[in-house]
Short mmCIF file of C-alpha atoms and ligand atoms in Angstrom, two decimals:
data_model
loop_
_atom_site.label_atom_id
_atom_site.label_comp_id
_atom_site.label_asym_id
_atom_site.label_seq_id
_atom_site.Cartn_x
_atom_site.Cartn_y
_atom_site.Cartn_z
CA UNK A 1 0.00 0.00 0.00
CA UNK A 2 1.06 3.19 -1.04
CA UNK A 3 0.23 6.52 0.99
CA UNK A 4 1.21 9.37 -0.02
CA UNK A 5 0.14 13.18 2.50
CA UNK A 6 0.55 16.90 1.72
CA UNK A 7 3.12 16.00 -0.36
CA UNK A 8 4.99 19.54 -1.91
CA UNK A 9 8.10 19.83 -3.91
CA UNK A 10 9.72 22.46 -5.80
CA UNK A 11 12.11 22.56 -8.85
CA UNK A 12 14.69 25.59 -7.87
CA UNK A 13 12.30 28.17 -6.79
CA UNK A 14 9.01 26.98 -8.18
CA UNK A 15 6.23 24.93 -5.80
CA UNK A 16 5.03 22.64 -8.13
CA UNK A 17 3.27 20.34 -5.87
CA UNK A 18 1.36 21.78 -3.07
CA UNK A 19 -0.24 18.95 -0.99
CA UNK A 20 -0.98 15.94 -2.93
CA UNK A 21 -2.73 13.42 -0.96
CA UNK A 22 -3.20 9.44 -2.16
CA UNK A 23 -4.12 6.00 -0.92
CA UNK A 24 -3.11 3.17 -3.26
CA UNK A 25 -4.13 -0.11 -1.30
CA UNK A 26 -2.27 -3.39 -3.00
CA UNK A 27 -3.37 -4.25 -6.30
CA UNK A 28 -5.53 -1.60 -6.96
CA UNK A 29 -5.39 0.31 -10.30
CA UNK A 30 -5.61 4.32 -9.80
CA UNK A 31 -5.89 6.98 -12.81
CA UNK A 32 -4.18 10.32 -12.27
CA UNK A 33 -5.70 13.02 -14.91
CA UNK A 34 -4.98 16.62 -15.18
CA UNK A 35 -4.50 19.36 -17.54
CA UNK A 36 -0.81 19.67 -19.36
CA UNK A 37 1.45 20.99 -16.27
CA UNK A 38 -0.55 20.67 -12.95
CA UNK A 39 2.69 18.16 -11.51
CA UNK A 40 1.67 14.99 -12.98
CA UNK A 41 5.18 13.72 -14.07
CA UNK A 42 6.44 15.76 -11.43
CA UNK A 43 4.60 14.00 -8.66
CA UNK A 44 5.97 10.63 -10.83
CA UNK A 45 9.63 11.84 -10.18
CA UNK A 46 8.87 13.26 -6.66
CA UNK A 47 7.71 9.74 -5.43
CA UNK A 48 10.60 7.90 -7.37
CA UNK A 49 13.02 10.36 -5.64
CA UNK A 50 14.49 12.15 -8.53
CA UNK A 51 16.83 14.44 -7.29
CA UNK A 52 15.81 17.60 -9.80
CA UNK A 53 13.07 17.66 -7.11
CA UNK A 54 13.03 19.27 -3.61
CA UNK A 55 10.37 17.23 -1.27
CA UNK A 56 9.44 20.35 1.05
CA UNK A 57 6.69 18.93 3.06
CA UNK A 58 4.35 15.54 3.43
CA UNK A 59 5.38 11.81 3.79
CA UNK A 60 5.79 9.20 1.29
CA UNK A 61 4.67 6.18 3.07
CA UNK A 62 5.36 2.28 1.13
CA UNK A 63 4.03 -1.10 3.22
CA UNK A 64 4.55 1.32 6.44
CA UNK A 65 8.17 2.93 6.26
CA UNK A 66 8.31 6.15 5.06
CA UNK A 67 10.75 6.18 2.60
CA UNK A 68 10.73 10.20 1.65
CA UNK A 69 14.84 10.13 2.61
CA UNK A 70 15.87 6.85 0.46
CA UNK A 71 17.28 7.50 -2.67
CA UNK A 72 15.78 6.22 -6.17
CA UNK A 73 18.03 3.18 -5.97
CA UNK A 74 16.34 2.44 -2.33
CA UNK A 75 12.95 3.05 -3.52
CA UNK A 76 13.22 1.07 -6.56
CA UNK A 77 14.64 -1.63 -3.98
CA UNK A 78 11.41 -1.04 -1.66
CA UNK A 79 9.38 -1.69 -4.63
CA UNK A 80 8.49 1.35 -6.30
CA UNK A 81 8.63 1.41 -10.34
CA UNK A 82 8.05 4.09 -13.05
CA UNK A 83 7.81 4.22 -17.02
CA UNK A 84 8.64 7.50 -17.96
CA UNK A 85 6.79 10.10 -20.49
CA UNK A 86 10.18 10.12 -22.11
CA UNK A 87 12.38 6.93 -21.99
CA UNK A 88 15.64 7.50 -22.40
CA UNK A 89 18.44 6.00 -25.16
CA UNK A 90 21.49 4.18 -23.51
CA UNK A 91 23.76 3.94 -26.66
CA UNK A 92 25.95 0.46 -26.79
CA UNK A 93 23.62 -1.10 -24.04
CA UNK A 94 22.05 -3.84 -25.37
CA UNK A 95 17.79 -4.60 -24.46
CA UNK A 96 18.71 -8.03 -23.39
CA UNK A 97 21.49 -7.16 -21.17
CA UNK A 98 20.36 -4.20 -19.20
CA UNK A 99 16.91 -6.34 -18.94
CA UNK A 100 18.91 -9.46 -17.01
CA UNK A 101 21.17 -7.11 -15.38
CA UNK A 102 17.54 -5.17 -14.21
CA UNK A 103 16.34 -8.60 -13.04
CA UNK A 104 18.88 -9.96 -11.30
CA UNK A 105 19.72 -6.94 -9.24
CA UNK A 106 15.94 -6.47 -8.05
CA UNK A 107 15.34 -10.29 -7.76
CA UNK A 108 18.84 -11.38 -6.01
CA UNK A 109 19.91 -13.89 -8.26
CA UNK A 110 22.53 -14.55 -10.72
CA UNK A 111 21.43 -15.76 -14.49
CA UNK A 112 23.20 -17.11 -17.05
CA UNK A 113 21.72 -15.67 -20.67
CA UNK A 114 20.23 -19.52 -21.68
CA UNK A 115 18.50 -19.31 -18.27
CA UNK A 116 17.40 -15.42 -18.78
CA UNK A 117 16.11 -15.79 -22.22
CA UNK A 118 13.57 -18.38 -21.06
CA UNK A 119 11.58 -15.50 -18.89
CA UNK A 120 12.10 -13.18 -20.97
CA UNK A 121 9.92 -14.69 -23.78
CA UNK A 122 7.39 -15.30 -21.87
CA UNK A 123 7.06 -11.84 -21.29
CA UNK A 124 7.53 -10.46 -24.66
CA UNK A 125 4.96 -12.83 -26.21
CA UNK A 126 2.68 -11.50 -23.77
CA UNK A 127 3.58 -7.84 -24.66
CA UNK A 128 3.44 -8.84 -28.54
CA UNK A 129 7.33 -7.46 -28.50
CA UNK A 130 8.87 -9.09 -31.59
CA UNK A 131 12.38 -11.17 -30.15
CA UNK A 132 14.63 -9.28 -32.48
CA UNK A 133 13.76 -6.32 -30.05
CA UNK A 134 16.49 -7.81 -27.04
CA UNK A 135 19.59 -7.92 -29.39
CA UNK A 136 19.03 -3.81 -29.84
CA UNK A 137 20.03 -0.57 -28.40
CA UNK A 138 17.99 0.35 -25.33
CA UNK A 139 15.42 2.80 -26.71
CA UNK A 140 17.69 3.80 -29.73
CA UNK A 141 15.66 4.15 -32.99
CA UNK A 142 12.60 2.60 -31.37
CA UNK A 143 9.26 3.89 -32.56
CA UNK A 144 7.32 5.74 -29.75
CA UNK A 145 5.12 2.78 -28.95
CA UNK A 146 8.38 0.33 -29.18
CA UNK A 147 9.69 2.43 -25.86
CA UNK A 148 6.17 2.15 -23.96
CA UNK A 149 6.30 -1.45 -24.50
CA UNK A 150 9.64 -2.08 -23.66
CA UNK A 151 8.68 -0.06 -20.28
CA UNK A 152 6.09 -1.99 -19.79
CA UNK A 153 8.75 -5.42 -20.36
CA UNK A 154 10.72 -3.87 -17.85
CA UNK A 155 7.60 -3.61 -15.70
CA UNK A 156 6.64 -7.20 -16.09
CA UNK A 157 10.02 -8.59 -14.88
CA UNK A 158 10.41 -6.79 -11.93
CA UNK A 159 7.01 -6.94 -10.95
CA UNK A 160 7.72 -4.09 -8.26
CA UNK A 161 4.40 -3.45 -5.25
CA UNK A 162 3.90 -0.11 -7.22
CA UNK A 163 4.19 1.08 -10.55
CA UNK A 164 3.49 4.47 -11.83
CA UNK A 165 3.30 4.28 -15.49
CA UNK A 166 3.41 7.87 -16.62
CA UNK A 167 1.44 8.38 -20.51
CA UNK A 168 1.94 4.66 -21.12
CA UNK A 169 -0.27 4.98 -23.86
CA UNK A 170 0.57 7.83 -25.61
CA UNK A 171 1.33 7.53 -28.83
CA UNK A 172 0.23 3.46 -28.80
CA UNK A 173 -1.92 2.54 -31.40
CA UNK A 174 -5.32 0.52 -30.20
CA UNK A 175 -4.16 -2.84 -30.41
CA UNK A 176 -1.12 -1.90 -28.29
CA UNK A 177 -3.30 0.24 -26.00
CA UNK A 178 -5.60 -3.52 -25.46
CA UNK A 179 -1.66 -5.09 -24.90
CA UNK A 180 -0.55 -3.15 -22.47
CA UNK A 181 -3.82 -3.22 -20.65
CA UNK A 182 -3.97 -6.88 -20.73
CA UNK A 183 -0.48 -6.78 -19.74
CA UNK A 184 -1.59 -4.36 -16.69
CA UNK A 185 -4.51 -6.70 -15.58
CA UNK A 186 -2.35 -10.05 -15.88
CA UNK A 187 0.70 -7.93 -13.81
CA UNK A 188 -1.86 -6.83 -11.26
CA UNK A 189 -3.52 -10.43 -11.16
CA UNK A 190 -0.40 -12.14 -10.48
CA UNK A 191 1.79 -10.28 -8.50
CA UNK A 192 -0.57 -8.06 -6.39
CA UNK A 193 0.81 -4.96 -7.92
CA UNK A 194 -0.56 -1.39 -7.96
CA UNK A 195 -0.77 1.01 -10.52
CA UNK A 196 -0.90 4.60 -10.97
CA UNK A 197 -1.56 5.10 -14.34
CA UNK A 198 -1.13 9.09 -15.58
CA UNK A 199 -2.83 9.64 -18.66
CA UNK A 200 -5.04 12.46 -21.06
CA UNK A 201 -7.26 9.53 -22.87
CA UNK A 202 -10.09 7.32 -22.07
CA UNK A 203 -9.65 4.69 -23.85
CA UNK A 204 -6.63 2.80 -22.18
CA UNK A 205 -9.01 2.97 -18.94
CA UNK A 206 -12.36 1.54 -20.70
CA UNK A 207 -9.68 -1.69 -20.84
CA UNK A 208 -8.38 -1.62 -17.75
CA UNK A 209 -11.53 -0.97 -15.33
CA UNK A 210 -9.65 1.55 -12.87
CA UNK A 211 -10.61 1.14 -9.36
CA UNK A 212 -10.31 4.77 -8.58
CA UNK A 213 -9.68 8.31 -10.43
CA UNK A 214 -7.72 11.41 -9.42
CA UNK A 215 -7.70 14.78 -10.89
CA UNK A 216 -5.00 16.97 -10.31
CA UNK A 217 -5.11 20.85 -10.69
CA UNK A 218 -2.39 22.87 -9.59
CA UNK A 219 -0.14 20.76 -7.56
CA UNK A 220 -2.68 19.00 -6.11
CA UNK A 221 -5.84 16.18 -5.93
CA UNK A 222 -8.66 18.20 -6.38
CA UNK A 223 -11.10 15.28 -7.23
CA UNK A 224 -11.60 11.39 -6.81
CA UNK A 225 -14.01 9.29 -8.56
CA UNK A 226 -14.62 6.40 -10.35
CA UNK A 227 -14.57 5.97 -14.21
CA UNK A 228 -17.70 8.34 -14.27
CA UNK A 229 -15.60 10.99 -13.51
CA UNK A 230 -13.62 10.16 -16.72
CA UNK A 231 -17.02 9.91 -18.79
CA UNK A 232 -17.93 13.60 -17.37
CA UNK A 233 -14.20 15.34 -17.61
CA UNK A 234 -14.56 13.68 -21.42
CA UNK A 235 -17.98 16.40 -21.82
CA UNK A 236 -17.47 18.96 -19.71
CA UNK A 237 -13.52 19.59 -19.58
CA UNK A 238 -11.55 20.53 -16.67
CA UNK A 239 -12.64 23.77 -16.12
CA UNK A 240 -15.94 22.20 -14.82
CA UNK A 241 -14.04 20.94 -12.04
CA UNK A 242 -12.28 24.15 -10.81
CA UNK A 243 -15.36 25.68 -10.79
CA UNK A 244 -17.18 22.82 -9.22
CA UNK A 245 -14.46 21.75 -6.67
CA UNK A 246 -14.80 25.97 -6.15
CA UNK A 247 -18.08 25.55 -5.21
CA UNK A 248 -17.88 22.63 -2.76
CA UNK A 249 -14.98 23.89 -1.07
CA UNK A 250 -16.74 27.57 -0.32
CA UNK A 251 -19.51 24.79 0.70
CA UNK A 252 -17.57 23.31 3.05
CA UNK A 253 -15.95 26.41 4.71
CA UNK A 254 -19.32 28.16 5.27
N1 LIG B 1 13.04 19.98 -14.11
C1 LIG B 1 12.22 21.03 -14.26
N2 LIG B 1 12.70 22.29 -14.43
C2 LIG B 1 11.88 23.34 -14.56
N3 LIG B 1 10.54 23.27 -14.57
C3 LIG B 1 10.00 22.05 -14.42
C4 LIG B 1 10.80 20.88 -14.26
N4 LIG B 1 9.98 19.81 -14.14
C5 LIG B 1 8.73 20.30 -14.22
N5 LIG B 1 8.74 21.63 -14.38
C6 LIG B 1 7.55 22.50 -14.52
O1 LIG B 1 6.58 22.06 -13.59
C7 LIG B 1 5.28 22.12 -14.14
C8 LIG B 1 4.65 20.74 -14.08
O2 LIG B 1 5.28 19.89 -15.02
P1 LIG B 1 4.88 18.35 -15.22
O3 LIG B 1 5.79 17.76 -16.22
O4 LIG B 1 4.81 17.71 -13.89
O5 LIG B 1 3.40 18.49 -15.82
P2 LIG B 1 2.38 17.36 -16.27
O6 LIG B 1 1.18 17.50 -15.41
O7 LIG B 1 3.04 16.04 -16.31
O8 LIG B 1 2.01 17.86 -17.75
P3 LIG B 1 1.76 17.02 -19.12
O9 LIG B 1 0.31 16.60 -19.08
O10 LIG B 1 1.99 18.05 -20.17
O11 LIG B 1 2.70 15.87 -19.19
C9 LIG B 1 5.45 22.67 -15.56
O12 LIG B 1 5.22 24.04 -15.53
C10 LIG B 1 6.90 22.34 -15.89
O13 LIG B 1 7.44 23.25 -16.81
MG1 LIG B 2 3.62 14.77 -17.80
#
């Protein structure tokens, strides 16, 4: 279980988030929605512990411990995982070796490449990730949807207690989209992970059946639902609820 309270962070002298506020019990699948530039990646990078990012209030609590002062490589190690908005290219580092090396530094074991290729195929028949992909570049020359499914690979072999997949299907065309949701519902099934899945589009979550949704505006949850939420952000936009979360707060304080 994930908690996250009054979390704020800054990037030099700029608050970005201002008190975001989360519960992410195990194997539950949460939606994070927002206008472009409210602290949605930010709040990804915050919680992974990137250090661009100055935590200046809240805790960041995982299965108990708060881990707000471990590093990235501590958090990963706790179990936290995220797919970036924009993987990275490691020239000369080939897929299949930074994938066994991945696996078995999180999974404390040592694997020969025979031994390694066996669970990795699994895997990339159930992402539909053609074999050729492993003898490649990380993330060099890969087509936009090549990187989110290689994320998600990277996803699947950890299998990590949270995983914050940040515009995982952006740029994925629908049968990839129905893939990776599969993939998310199989991951979730098995290994009792949890998802935060950021993202501008409906249609990923009419696949995946989220169990919760968050809207973020400025630097913080302004709104929770479930997927009717989605439906009524989809016809009224998000300006409906500013002015709605307006009206229930000046409810509230009266
Ligand atoms: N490293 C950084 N340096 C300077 N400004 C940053 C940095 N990271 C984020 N910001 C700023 O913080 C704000 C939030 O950015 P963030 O990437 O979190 O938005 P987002 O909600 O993910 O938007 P989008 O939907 O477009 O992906 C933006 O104004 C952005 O320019
Ligand atoms: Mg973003």
């Amino acid at each position: 279980m994930l908690v996250v309270q009054g979390l704020h962070a800054k990037v030099g002298d700029k608050e970005i988030l201002k008190g975001v506020d989360l519960e992410i019990p195990r194997g539950e699948i949460h939606v994070v929605m927002g206008p472009n530039g409210v602290g949605k990646s930010t709040m990804g990078h915050v919680l992974m512990g990137n250090k661009s990012y100055e935590q200046t209030a809240g805790r960041i609590i995982l299965d108990g411990t708060d881990i707000s002062d471990f590093d990235t490589a501590a958090r990963a190690k706790a179990g936290l995982f995220l797919a970036f908005q924009y993987p990275v290219a490691i020239p000369g580092l080939r897929v299949s070796e930074y994938l066994r090396n991945l696996y078995c530094l999180r999974h404390n074991v040592q694997l020969g490449v025979a031994e390694f290729r066996k669970i990795v195929r699994e895997k990339l028949d159930m992402l539909d990730i053609d074999r050729s992909a492993l003898s490649r570049y990380l993330n060099e020359g890969f087509s936009g949807g090549e990187m989110k499914r290689l994320e998600m690979l990277q996803l699947a072999l950890i299998k990590p207690k949270v995983a914050i997949l940040d515009e995982i299907d952006s740029g994925v065309d629908v049968d990839a989209q129905k893939t990776v949701a599969e993939a998310i519902k199989k991951i979730r099934e098995s290994d009792g992970t949890s998802f935060v899945i950021i993202t501008h589009y409906q249609r990923l979550l009419n696949f995946v059946s989220p169990d919760k949704v968050h809207v973020v505006l400025d630097g913080k949850v302004t709104r929770s639902g479930d997927m009717s939420l989605v439906h009524a952000l989809e016809r009224e936009g998000y300006e409906w609820v500013r002015q709605t979360s307006e009206s229930f707060s000046a409810n509230a304080a009266q």
